[in-house]
């Protein structure tokens, strides 16, 4: 009868994922509606009758496994593909069969990895990377659906469009269900072509650039772990993908000395790096290295006054950090849980770097909301800078944002405290609905807190050796503190802005603002002279150095004027 003829648009049986989870399946082809909605692979293969029984929550033979069945199947396929690739390319030699690598497996034992022992990024005519960790390991970029092919010309996203790796939409549509089902997100492996990697230069040039970055930019924005970077490069299990290449390119960009007569926004490396970032984003790429490279791009744009790109890039960093779950421990995370304290500290520093830049780009752009929320007073600030760089554990209680200024803190922790107060000043000035009594009381409190921080910073800076930092100590924290103070004082020093009928605290705040403008202007000029004298006494070009501090001093000069 016609009613017994099966519908050709429907499968004969429910899909395998729906059968395993005992969900109702509409049998739609090529993918059922449930699998399509949550972004998982839909498999209509007929199950083999091998005596095993599938049950709820990934149970096999009545025993609950530690890993979901579909994850195991996907992992088997990935292992088979990797084995085939290694056999075809002859990538792994006998020297690394025993798993010996040139870096330590953990980052909390104090071991360090030198560039000569752990990293050798050799340049080849075909643009492929060769990473030698002292064990003969050779890794080259993979080819696949997310791989860009080599080109003799400059790279462009439109010329290398490809199908993006699937991303589980359920992570954003229903994060509670995503967490409840214990789903995980496998980051796609994306590689870049030769034309995009040529800017990194030879192996020796790359090592020199990395070390130059850690001697300069890293001192006032320490968001990249020195030891973890070298361990990542030397680890034979880590393929050199697009995220690591983007981080290296961003490092080169931020230390780049822009030539005379060349606009920073017209720099070729800057344009190509922005295009590569857009491509990786279109491929659903995400990693901590990708976020770090975006932060360095934002720093370059801020230092060279490239607006509105700087404002937009900082907002992108904030959104990506939110998606990754860096802003709080309770948020669903795209990244795997950190395995070491060094990795956890690196994520904390990246998020604080976003917060600091978010406050800074809003100094002169008043009336706009921040891209990041106000940190809680109990939020932990970064720990010891030197110990973290070496991967060493140290005995110290976690330092909260509200800790006393007499408590010893690292230079970057002081920068975080200064950026937090800068944010409070900007929020205070932008709140037009505050009562007059409370407004002037809060302004006086902010003024005194900033003065206390400024005194503590100058005392700490005077006790530090210049050679320890290779730059005036605590210059970043001091610059942001001066910016916050001058922004606050500028709003209350002018008589024309006085509010009729306001309490006596208005006159008190005006008096403190006028006196503070003279005092902080002199201090800011002294710091600017120290930076100028230091740059003149070194071989480092000004364009390769303290971009963020220079931009902050420029803001201070505008407030002084």
Coordinates of C-alpha atoms in Angstrom, one line a residue:
X1 CA 0.0 0.0 0.0
X2 CA 1.2 3.6 -0.5
X3 CA 1.1 4.2 3.2
X4 CA 3.8 1.6 3.8
X5 CA 6.3 3.1 1.4
X6 CA 9.2 4.6 3.5
X7 CA 10.0 8.3 3.1
X8 CA 13.2 8.6 1.1
X9 CA 14.2 11.8 3.0
X10 CA 14.3 9.9 6.3
X11 CA 16.8 7.3 7.6
X12 CA 15.7 3.8 8.4
X13 CA 17.0 4.0 12.0
X14 CA 17.7 6.7 14.6
X15 CA 21.2 8.1 14.5
X16 CA 23.9 6.7 16.8
X17 CA 24.2 9.7 19.1
X18 CA 20.4 9.8 19.7
X19 CA 20.3 6.0 20.3
X20 CA 23.1 6.2 22.8
X21 CA 21.4 9.0 24.8
X22 CA 17.9 7.6 24.2
X23 CA 16.7 10.8 22.6
X24 CA 13.9 11.1 20.1
X25 CA 15.4 11.3 16.6
X26 CA 13.5 12.7 13.6
X27 CA 15.8 10.6 11.3
X28 CA 16.2 13.6 9.0
X29 CA 19.0 13.3 6.3
X30 CA 21.8 14.1 6.2
X31 CA 21.7 15.1 9.9
X32 CA 18.8 15.0 12.4
X33 CA 17.6 18.2 13.9
X34 CA 19.0 17.5 17.4
X35 CA 22.5 16.9 16.1
X36 CA 22.3 20.0 13.9
X37 CA 21.1 22.2 16.7
X38 CA 23.9 21.2 19.1
X39 CA 26.6 21.0 16.4
X40 CA 27.6 17.4 16.8
X41 CA 28.3 14.8 14.1
X42 CA 25.2 12.8 13.1
X43 CA 26.0 9.1 12.3
X44 CA 23.4 6.8 10.7
X45 CA 25.7 3.7 10.5
X46 CA 24.1 0.5 11.6
X47 CA 25.5 -0.6 15.0
X48 CA 27.4 -3.9 15.0
X49 CA 25.8 -6.6 17.1
X50 CA 28.9 -7.5 19.2
X51 CA 27.1 -8.2 22.5
X52 CA 27.8 -4.8 23.9
X53 CA 25.0 -2.7 25.2
X54 CA 24.9 1.1 25.1
X55 CA 23.1 2.8 27.9
X56 CA 22.6 6.2 29.4
X57 CA 25.4 8.6 30.0
X58 CA 27.9 6.7 27.8
X59 CA 27.6 3.4 29.7
X60 CA 29.0 0.4 27.9
X61 CA 28.1 -3.1 29.3
X62 CA 26.4 -1.3 32.2
X63 CA 29.7 0.4 33.3
X64 CA 29.9 4.1 33.2
X65 CA 33.0 5.2 31.2
X66 CA 35.2 8.1 32.1
X67 CA 35.0 9.4 28.5
X68 CA 31.9 9.6 26.3
X69 CA 31.6 6.9 23.6
X70 CA 31.4 9.4 20.7
X71 CA 34.6 11.1 22.0
X72 CA 36.4 7.8 22.0
X73 CA 35.3 7.1 18.4
X74 CA 36.4 10.6 17.3
X75 CA 39.8 10.1 19.1
X76 CA 40.4 6.8 17.3
X77 CA 39.8 8.5 14.0
X78 CA 42.2 11.3 14.9
X79 CA 44.9 8.8 16.0
X80 CA 44.6 6.9 12.7
X81 CA 44.8 10.1 10.7
X82 CA 47.9 11.2 12.7
X83 CA 49.6 7.8 12.3
X84 CA 49.0 8.0 8.5
X85 CA 50.4 11.5 8.4
X86 CA 53.5 10.6 10.4
X87 CA 54.2 7.6 8.2
X88 CA 53.7 9.6 5.0
X89 CA 56.0 12.5 6.1
X90 CA 58.5 10.5 8.1
X91 CA 58.2 13.3 10.7
X92 CA 59.2 11.5 13.9
X93 CA 62.6 10.0 14.0
X94 CA 64.0 7.3 16.3
X95 CA 65.6 10.0 18.5
X96 CA 62.3 10.9 20.1
X97 CA 60.7 7.4 20.3
X98 CA 61.4 7.3 24.0
X99 CA 59.5 10.6 24.6
X100 CA 62.6 12.6 25.7
X101 CA 62.1 16.3 24.9
X102 CA 64.3 19.3 25.4
X103 CA 62.0 21.0 28.0
X104 CA 60.7 20.0 31.4
X105 CA 57.2 18.5 31.6
X106 CA 56.1 20.7 34.4
X107 CA 56.4 24.4 35.1
X108 CA 56.5 24.4 38.8
X109 CA 59.9 22.8 39.5
X110 CA 62.0 25.8 38.8
X111 CA 63.7 24.3 35.7
X112 CA 64.5 26.6 32.9
X113 CA 64.9 26.0 29.2
X114 CA 67.4 27.9 27.1
X115 CA 66.7 28.9 23.5
X116 CA 69.7 27.0 22.1
X117 CA 68.8 23.7 23.8
X118 CA 65.0 23.8 23.5
X119 CA 64.2 25.6 20.2
X120 CA 65.5 25.5 16.7
X121 CA 62.9 26.9 14.3
X122 CA 64.8 26.3 11.1
X123 CA 63.8 28.2 8.0
X124 CA 63.4 26.1 4.8
X125 CA 62.8 27.0 1.2
X126 CA 59.3 25.6 1.4
X127 CA 58.4 27.7 4.5
X128 CA 57.8 24.7 6.8
X129 CA 59.0 24.8 10.4
X130 CA 61.4 22.3 11.8
X131 CA 61.4 22.2 15.6
X132 CA 64.4 20.4 17.1
X133 CA 64.4 19.8 20.8
X134 CA 67.6 17.9 20.9
X135 CA 65.8 14.7 20.0
X136 CA 65.6 14.9 16.3
X137 CA 61.9 15.7 16.2
X138 CA 60.7 17.3 13.0
X139 CA 57.3 18.9 12.7
X140 CA 55.8 20.6 9.6
X141 CA 52.5 22.3 9.1
X142 CA 49.6 20.0 8.4
X143 CA 47.4 20.3 5.3
X144 CA 43.7 19.9 5.4
X145 CA 40.4 21.8 5.2
X146 CA 41.6 24.5 7.5
X147 CA 45.1 24.8 5.9
X148 CA 46.2 27.7 3.9
X149 CA 48.2 26.8 0.8
X150 CA 51.5 28.5 0.0
X151 CA 51.6 31.4 -2.3
X152 CA 54.3 33.4 -3.9
X153 CA 52.4 36.6 -3.4
X154 CA 51.2 38.4 -0.3
X155 CA 48.6 36.6 1.7
X156 CA 45.0 37.6 1.6
X157 CA 42.0 36.0 3.4
X158 CA 39.8 36.0 0.3
X159 CA 42.4 34.1 -1.7
X160 CA 42.6 31.3 0.8
X161 CA 39.0 30.8 2.0
X162 CA 38.2 27.4 3.4
X163 CA 35.5 25.5 5.3
X164 CA 35.6 26.4 9.0
X165 CA 36.0 23.7 11.6
X166 CA 32.6 22.9 13.3
X167 CA 32.0 24.5 16.6
X168 CA 29.3 23.3 19.1
X169 CA 26.7 26.0 19.1
X170 CA 25.3 24.6 22.3
X171 CA 28.2 26.2 24.2
X172 CA 26.6 29.6 23.6
X173 CA 22.9 28.6 23.2
X174 CA 22.7 26.6 26.5
X175 CA 25.9 26.7 28.5
X176 CA 24.3 24.9 31.4
X177 CA 23.3 21.9 29.2
X178 CA 26.8 22.0 27.7
X179 CA 28.4 21.7 31.1
X180 CA 25.9 19.1 32.3
X181 CA 26.6 16.9 29.4
X182 CA 30.3 17.3 30.0
X183 CA 31.0 18.2 26.4
X184 CA 34.4 19.5 25.4
X185 CA 35.6 21.7 22.6
X186 CA 38.5 20.5 20.6
X187 CA 40.4 23.6 19.2
X188 CA 40.9 23.3 15.4
X189 CA 44.5 23.0 14.1
X190 CA 45.0 25.8 11.6
X191 CA 48.2 26.4 9.8
X192 CA 49.5 29.3 7.8
X193 CA 51.3 29.5 4.4
X194 CA 54.9 30.2 3.6
X195 CA 54.1 33.7 2.5
X196 CA 52.6 34.5 5.9
X197 CA 55.6 33.0 7.8
X198 CA 58.4 34.6 5.9
X199 CA 58.2 37.7 8.1
X200 CA 59.5 35.7 11.0
X201 CA 62.9 35.3 9.3
X202 CA 65.5 32.7 10.1
X203 CA 65.8 30.6 13.2
X204 CA 68.4 32.9 14.7
X205 CA 66.4 36.0 13.9
X206 CA 63.3 34.5 15.5
X207 CA 65.2 33.6 18.7
X208 CA 66.8 37.1 18.8
X209 CA 63.3 38.7 18.3
X210 CA 61.8 36.6 21.1
X211 CA 64.5 37.5 23.6
X212 CA 64.3 41.1 22.6
X213 CA 60.6 41.1 23.3
X214 CA 61.2 39.6 26.8
X215 CA 63.9 42.3 27.5
X216 CA 61.6 45.2 26.6
X217 CA 57.8 44.9 26.2
X218 CA 57.5 42.0 28.6
X219 CA 58.8 44.1 31.4
X220 CA 55.8 46.4 31.5
X221 CA 53.1 44.0 30.2
X222 CA 54.2 40.5 31.3
X223 CA 51.4 38.4 29.8
X224 CA 53.5 35.7 28.0
X225 CA 55.2 33.1 30.1
X226 CA 58.9 32.8 29.1
X227 CA 59.3 29.2 30.2
X228 CA 55.9 28.0 28.9
X229 CA 56.6 29.5 25.5
X230 CA 59.9 27.5 25.1
X231 CA 58.3 24.4 26.5
X232 CA 55.4 24.7 24.0
X233 CA 57.9 25.0 21.2
X234 CA 60.0 22.0 22.3
X235 CA 57.1 19.7 23.1
X236 CA 56.8 17.1 20.3
X237 CA 53.0 16.8 21.0
X238 CA 52.4 20.4 20.0
X239 CA 52.1 21.0 16.3
X240 CA 53.1 24.6 15.4
X241 CA 49.7 26.0 14.4
X242 CA 48.4 29.4 13.5
X243 CA 48.0 30.6 17.1
X244 CA 51.7 30.2 17.9
X245 CA 52.7 31.8 14.5
X246 CA 50.4 34.7 15.2
X247 CA 51.9 35.2 18.6
X248 CA 55.4 35.3 17.1
X249 CA 54.3 37.8 14.4
X250 CA 52.6 40.0 17.1
X251 CA 55.8 39.9 19.1
X252 CA 57.8 41.1 16.1
X253 CA 55.2 43.8 15.4
X254 CA 55.3 45.3 18.9
X255 CA 59.1 45.6 18.9
X256 CA 59.2 46.9 15.3
X257 CA 60.9 50.2 14.8
X258 CA 58.6 52.0 12.3
X259 CA 60.8 53.9 9.9
X260 CA 60.8 57.7 9.3
X261 CA 58.0 58.9 7.1
X262 CA 56.1 55.6 7.4
X263 CA 52.7 55.7 9.1
X264 CA 52.3 52.9 11.6
X265 CA 48.9 51.9 10.2
X266 CA 50.5 51.4 6.8
X267 CA 53.2 49.0 8.1
X268 CA 52.9 45.9 6.0
X269 CA 53.3 43.5 8.9
X270 CA 50.5 45.2 10.7
X271 CA 48.1 44.8 7.8
X272 CA 49.0 41.2 7.2
X273 CA 48.7 40.3 10.9
X274 CA 45.2 41.8 11.1
X275 CA 44.2 39.8 8.0
X276 CA 45.6 36.6 9.5
X277 CA 43.7 37.2 12.7
X278 CA 40.5 37.6 10.8
X279 CA 41.1 34.4 9.0
X280 CA 41.8 32.4 12.1
X281 CA 38.7 33.9 13.7
X282 CA 36.7 32.7 10.7
X283 CA 38.0 29.2 11.2
X284 CA 36.7 29.2 14.8
X285 CA 40.2 29.3 16.2
X286 CA 40.7 30.0 19.9
X287 CA 43.6 29.6 22.3
X288 CA 45.5 31.7 24.9
X289 CA 48.2 32.4 22.3
X290 CA 45.6 33.8 19.9
X291 CA 44.3 36.1 22.7
X292 CA 47.9 37.2 23.6
X293 CA 48.6 38.1 20.0
X294 CA 45.5 40.2 19.9
X295 CA 46.5 42.0 23.0
X296 CA 49.9 42.8 21.5
X297 CA 48.2 44.1 18.4
X298 CA 46.0 46.4 20.6
X299 CA 49.2 47.6 22.4
X300 CA 50.8 48.4 19.0
X301 CA 47.7 50.4 18.0
X302 CA 47.5 52.2 21.3
X303 CA 51.2 53.1 21.2
X304 CA 51.0 54.5 17.7
X305 CA 47.6 56.1 18.0
X306 CA 45.8 53.9 15.5
X307 CA 42.1 54.7 16.3
X308 CA 39.4 53.5 16.2
X309 CA 41.2 50.2 15.6
X310 CA 42.8 50.2 19.1
X311 CA 39.3 50.7 20.7
X312 CA 37.8 47.9 18.7
X313 CA 40.7 45.5 19.2
X314 CA 40.5 45.9 23.0
X315 CA 36.8 45.1 22.8
X316 CA 37.5 42.0 20.7
X317 CA 40.1 40.8 23.3
X318 CA 37.5 41.3 26.1
X319 CA 34.8 39.3 24.2
X320 CA 37.3 36.5 23.4
X321 CA 38.4 36.5 27.1
X322 CA 34.8 36.2 28.2
X323 CA 34.1 33.3 25.8
X324 CA 37.2 31.5 27.1
X325 CA 36.0 32.0 30.7
X326 CA 39.1 34.0 31.9
X327 CA 37.1 36.6 33.7
X328 CA 35.7 34.3 36.5
X329 CA 36.1 30.7 37.7
X330 CA 32.4 30.1 37.5
X331 CA 32.0 30.7 33.8
X332 CA 31.9 27.9 31.2
X333 CA 35.4 27.5 29.7
X334 CA 36.4 26.9 26.1
X335 CA 39.9 26.0 27.2
X336 CA 40.9 22.9 29.1
X337 CA 41.6 23.3 32.8
X338 CA 45.1 24.6 33.5
X339 CA 47.5 21.8 34.5
X340 CA 50.0 24.0 36.4
X341 CA 50.1 27.1 38.5
X342 CA 52.2 28.8 35.8
X343 CA 49.5 28.3 33.3
X344 CA 46.8 29.5 35.6
X345 CA 48.9 32.6 36.4
X346 CA 49.4 33.3 32.7
X347 CA 45.6 33.3 32.1
X348 CA 45.1 35.7 35.1
X349 CA 47.8 38.0 33.7
X350 CA 46.2 38.0 30.2
X351 CA 42.8 39.0 31.6
X352 CA 44.4 41.8 33.7
X353 CA 46.1 43.0 30.6
X354 CA 42.8 43.3 28.9
X355 CA 41.3 45.2 31.9
X356 CA 44.3 47.6 31.9
X357 CA 44.0 48.4 28.2
X358 CA 40.3 48.6 28.4
X359 CA 40.6 51.4 31.1
X360 CA 43.3 53.2 29.2
X361 CA 41.5 53.5 25.8
X362 CA 38.5 55.1 27.6
X363 CA 40.5 57.9 29.2
X364 CA 39.8 60.4 26.5
X365 CA 36.8 58.6 25.1
X366 CA 34.4 59.5 27.9
X367 CA 30.8 58.4 28.2
X368 CA 31.3 54.8 26.9
X369 CA 30.9 51.7 28.9
X370 CA 33.9 49.4 29.6
X371 CA 34.2 46.1 27.7
X372 CA 35.1 44.4 31.0
X373 CA 33.3 44.5 34.4
X374 CA 34.7 46.2 37.5
X375 CA 36.9 43.7 39.3
X376 CA 35.8 42.6 42.7
X377 CA 37.9 43.8 45.6
X378 CA 38.7 40.2 46.5
X379 CA 40.0 39.4 43.0
X380 CA 43.6 38.2 43.0
X381 CA 46.2 40.3 41.3
X382 CA 49.3 38.7 39.6
X383 CA 52.0 37.3 41.8
X384 CA 55.8 37.5 41.7
X385 CA 56.9 38.4 38.1
X386 CA 60.4 36.8 38.3
X387 CA 59.2 33.6 39.9
X388 CA 56.4 33.2 37.4
X389 CA 58.8 33.7 34.4
X390 CA 61.0 30.9 35.7
X391 CA 58.1 28.6 36.6
X392 CA 59.1 28.6 40.2
X393 CA 56.7 28.2 43.1
X394 CA 57.2 30.6 46.0
X395 CA 55.8 31.0 49.4
X396 CA 53.4 33.9 49.4
X397 CA 49.8 34.5 50.2
X398 CA 47.5 35.4 47.3
X399 CA 47.4 39.2 47.0
X400 CA 43.9 40.6 46.7
X401 CA 43.1 43.8 44.9
X402 CA 42.0 45.4 48.1
X403 CA 45.3 44.5 49.9
X404 CA 47.1 47.2 51.9
X405 CA 49.6 49.3 49.9
X406 CA 52.2 48.4 52.5
X407 CA 52.1 44.8 51.3
X408 CA 54.9 43.8 48.9
X409 CA 53.6 43.4 45.3
X410 CA 55.1 42.8 41.9
X411 CA 55.4 45.7 39.4
X412 CA 52.6 44.2 37.3
X413 CA 50.4 43.8 40.3
X414 CA 50.9 47.5 41.0
X415 CA 49.9 48.2 37.3
X416 CA 46.7 46.2 37.9
X417 CA 45.9 48.3 41.1
X418 CA 46.5 51.5 39.2
X419 CA 44.3 50.4 36.3
X420 CA 41.6 49.5 38.8
X421 CA 41.7 53.0 40.3
X422 CA 41.7 54.5 36.8
X423 CA 38.5 52.6 36.1
X424 CA 36.9 53.8 39.3
X425 CA 37.8 57.4 38.3
X426 CA 36.3 57.0 34.9
X427 CA 33.1 55.4 36.3
X428 CA 32.8 58.2 38.9
X429 CA 33.1 60.9 36.2
X430 CA 30.6 59.2 33.9
X431 CA 27.9 58.7 36.6
X432 CA 25.6 61.7 36.1
X433 CA 22.9 60.5 38.5
X434 CA 25.0 60.5 41.6
X435 CA 23.8 62.8 44.5
X436 CA 26.0 65.9 45.1
X437 CA 26.8 64.9 48.7
X438 CA 28.1 61.5 47.7
X439 CA 29.8 62.8 44.5
X440 CA 32.3 65.1 46.2
X441 CA 32.9 62.7 49.1
X442 CA 33.7 59.9 46.6
X443 CA 35.9 62.3 44.6
X444 CA 37.9 63.1 47.8
X445 CA 38.3 59.5 48.6
X446 CA 39.5 58.6 45.2
X447 CA 42.0 61.5 45.3
X448 CA 43.4 60.3 48.6
X449 CA 43.6 56.7 47.5
X450 CA 45.5 57.7 44.4
X451 CA 47.9 59.8 46.3
X452 CA 48.6 56.9 48.7
X453 CA 49.3 54.6 45.7
X454 CA 51.5 57.2 44.1
X455 CA 53.5 57.7 47.2
X456 CA 53.9 53.9 47.6
X457 CA 55.0 53.5 44.0
X458 CA 57.6 56.3 44.2
X459 CA 59.1 54.9 47.4
X460 CA 59.3 51.4 45.9
X461 CA 60.8 52.8 42.7
X462 CA 63.5 54.6 44.6
X463 CA 64.5 51.4 46.4
X464 CA 64.9 49.4 43.2
X465 CA 68.0 49.1 41.0
X466 CA 67.6 50.4 37.5
X467 CA 69.6 47.4 36.1
X468 CA 67.1 45.0 37.5
X469 CA 64.4 46.1 35.1
X470 CA 66.5 47.7 32.3
X471 CA 64.0 50.6 32.5
X472 CA 62.9 53.1 35.2
X473 CA 61.2 50.8 37.8
X474 CA 57.4 50.8 38.0
X475 CA 57.1 53.3 35.2
X476 CA 53.9 51.7 33.8
X477 CA 52.1 51.7 37.2
X478 CA 53.3 55.3 37.8
X479 CA 52.1 56.5 34.4
X480 CA 48.6 55.0 34.8
X481 CA 48.4 56.5 38.3
X482 CA 49.3 59.9 37.0
X483 CA 46.7 59.5 34.2
X484 CA 44.0 58.7 36.8
X485 CA 45.0 61.6 39.0
X486 CA 45.2 64.2 36.2
X487 CA 41.8 63.0 34.8
X488 CA 40.2 63.3 38.2
X489 CA 41.7 66.7 39.0
X490 CA 40.9 68.1 35.6
X491 CA 37.2 67.5 36.2
X492 CA 37.1 69.4 39.6
X493 CA 39.7 72.1 39.3
X494 CA 37.8 74.5 37.0
X495 CA 35.7 77.1 38.7
X496 CA 33.2 77.2 35.7
X497 CA 32.2 73.6 36.5
X498 CA 31.3 74.4 40.1
X499 CA 27.7 73.4 41.0
X500 CA 25.7 76.1 42.8
X501 CA 24.4 75.1 46.2
X502 CA 26.8 72.2 46.5
X503 CA 28.2 71.2 49.9
X504 CA 31.5 72.5 51.3
X505 CA 33.3 69.4 50.1
X506 CA 33.1 70.9 46.6
X507 CA 35.5 73.6 47.5
X508 CA 37.7 71.2 49.4
X509 CA 37.9 69.0 46.3
X510 CA 38.6 71.9 44.1
X511 CA 41.5 73.0 46.3
X512 CA 43.0 69.5 46.2
X513 CA 42.5 69.3 42.5
X514 CA 44.3 72.6 41.8
X515 CA 47.2 71.7 44.1
X516 CA 47.3 68.2 42.7
X517 CA 47.5 69.4 39.1
X518 CA 50.7 71.3 39.8
X519 CA 52.2 68.5 41.8
X520 CA 51.4 65.6 39.5
X521 CA 52.3 67.6 36.4
X522 CA 55.8 68.0 37.7
X523 CA 56.1 64.3 38.7
X524 CA 54.8 63.2 35.2
X525 CA 57.4 65.5 33.6
X526 CA 60.2 64.0 35.8
X527 CA 59.2 60.5 34.8
X528 CA 59.1 61.5 31.1
X529 CA 62.6 62.9 31.4
X530 CA 63.8 59.7 33.0
X531 CA 62.3 57.7 30.2
X532 CA 63.9 59.9 27.5
X533 CA 67.3 59.8 29.2
X534 CA 67.1 56.0 29.5
X535 CA 66.2 55.6 25.9
X536 CA 69.1 57.9 24.9
X537 CA 71.6 55.9 27.0
X538 CA 70.6 52.5 25.4
X539 CA 70.8 51.1 21.9
X540 CA 67.1 50.4 21.8
X541 CA 65.1 52.6 19.5
X542 CA 62.2 54.4 21.0
X543 CA 59.8 52.9 18.5
X544 CA 60.7 49.4 19.8
X545 CA 60.2 50.2 23.4
X546 CA 57.6 51.3 26.0
X547 CA 54.8 51.9 23.5
X548 CA 52.2 51.7 26.3
X549 CA 54.1 54.0 28.7
X550 CA 54.8 56.5 25.9
X551 CA 51.1 56.6 25.1
X552 CA 50.3 57.1 28.7
X553 CA 52.7 60.0 29.1
X554 CA 51.1 61.5 25.9
X555 CA 47.7 61.3 27.7
X556 CA 49.3 63.0 30.7
X557 CA 50.8 65.7 28.6
X558 CA 47.3 66.4 27.2
X559 CA 45.9 66.7 30.6
X560 CA 48.7 69.0 31.7
X561 CA 48.1 71.3 28.7

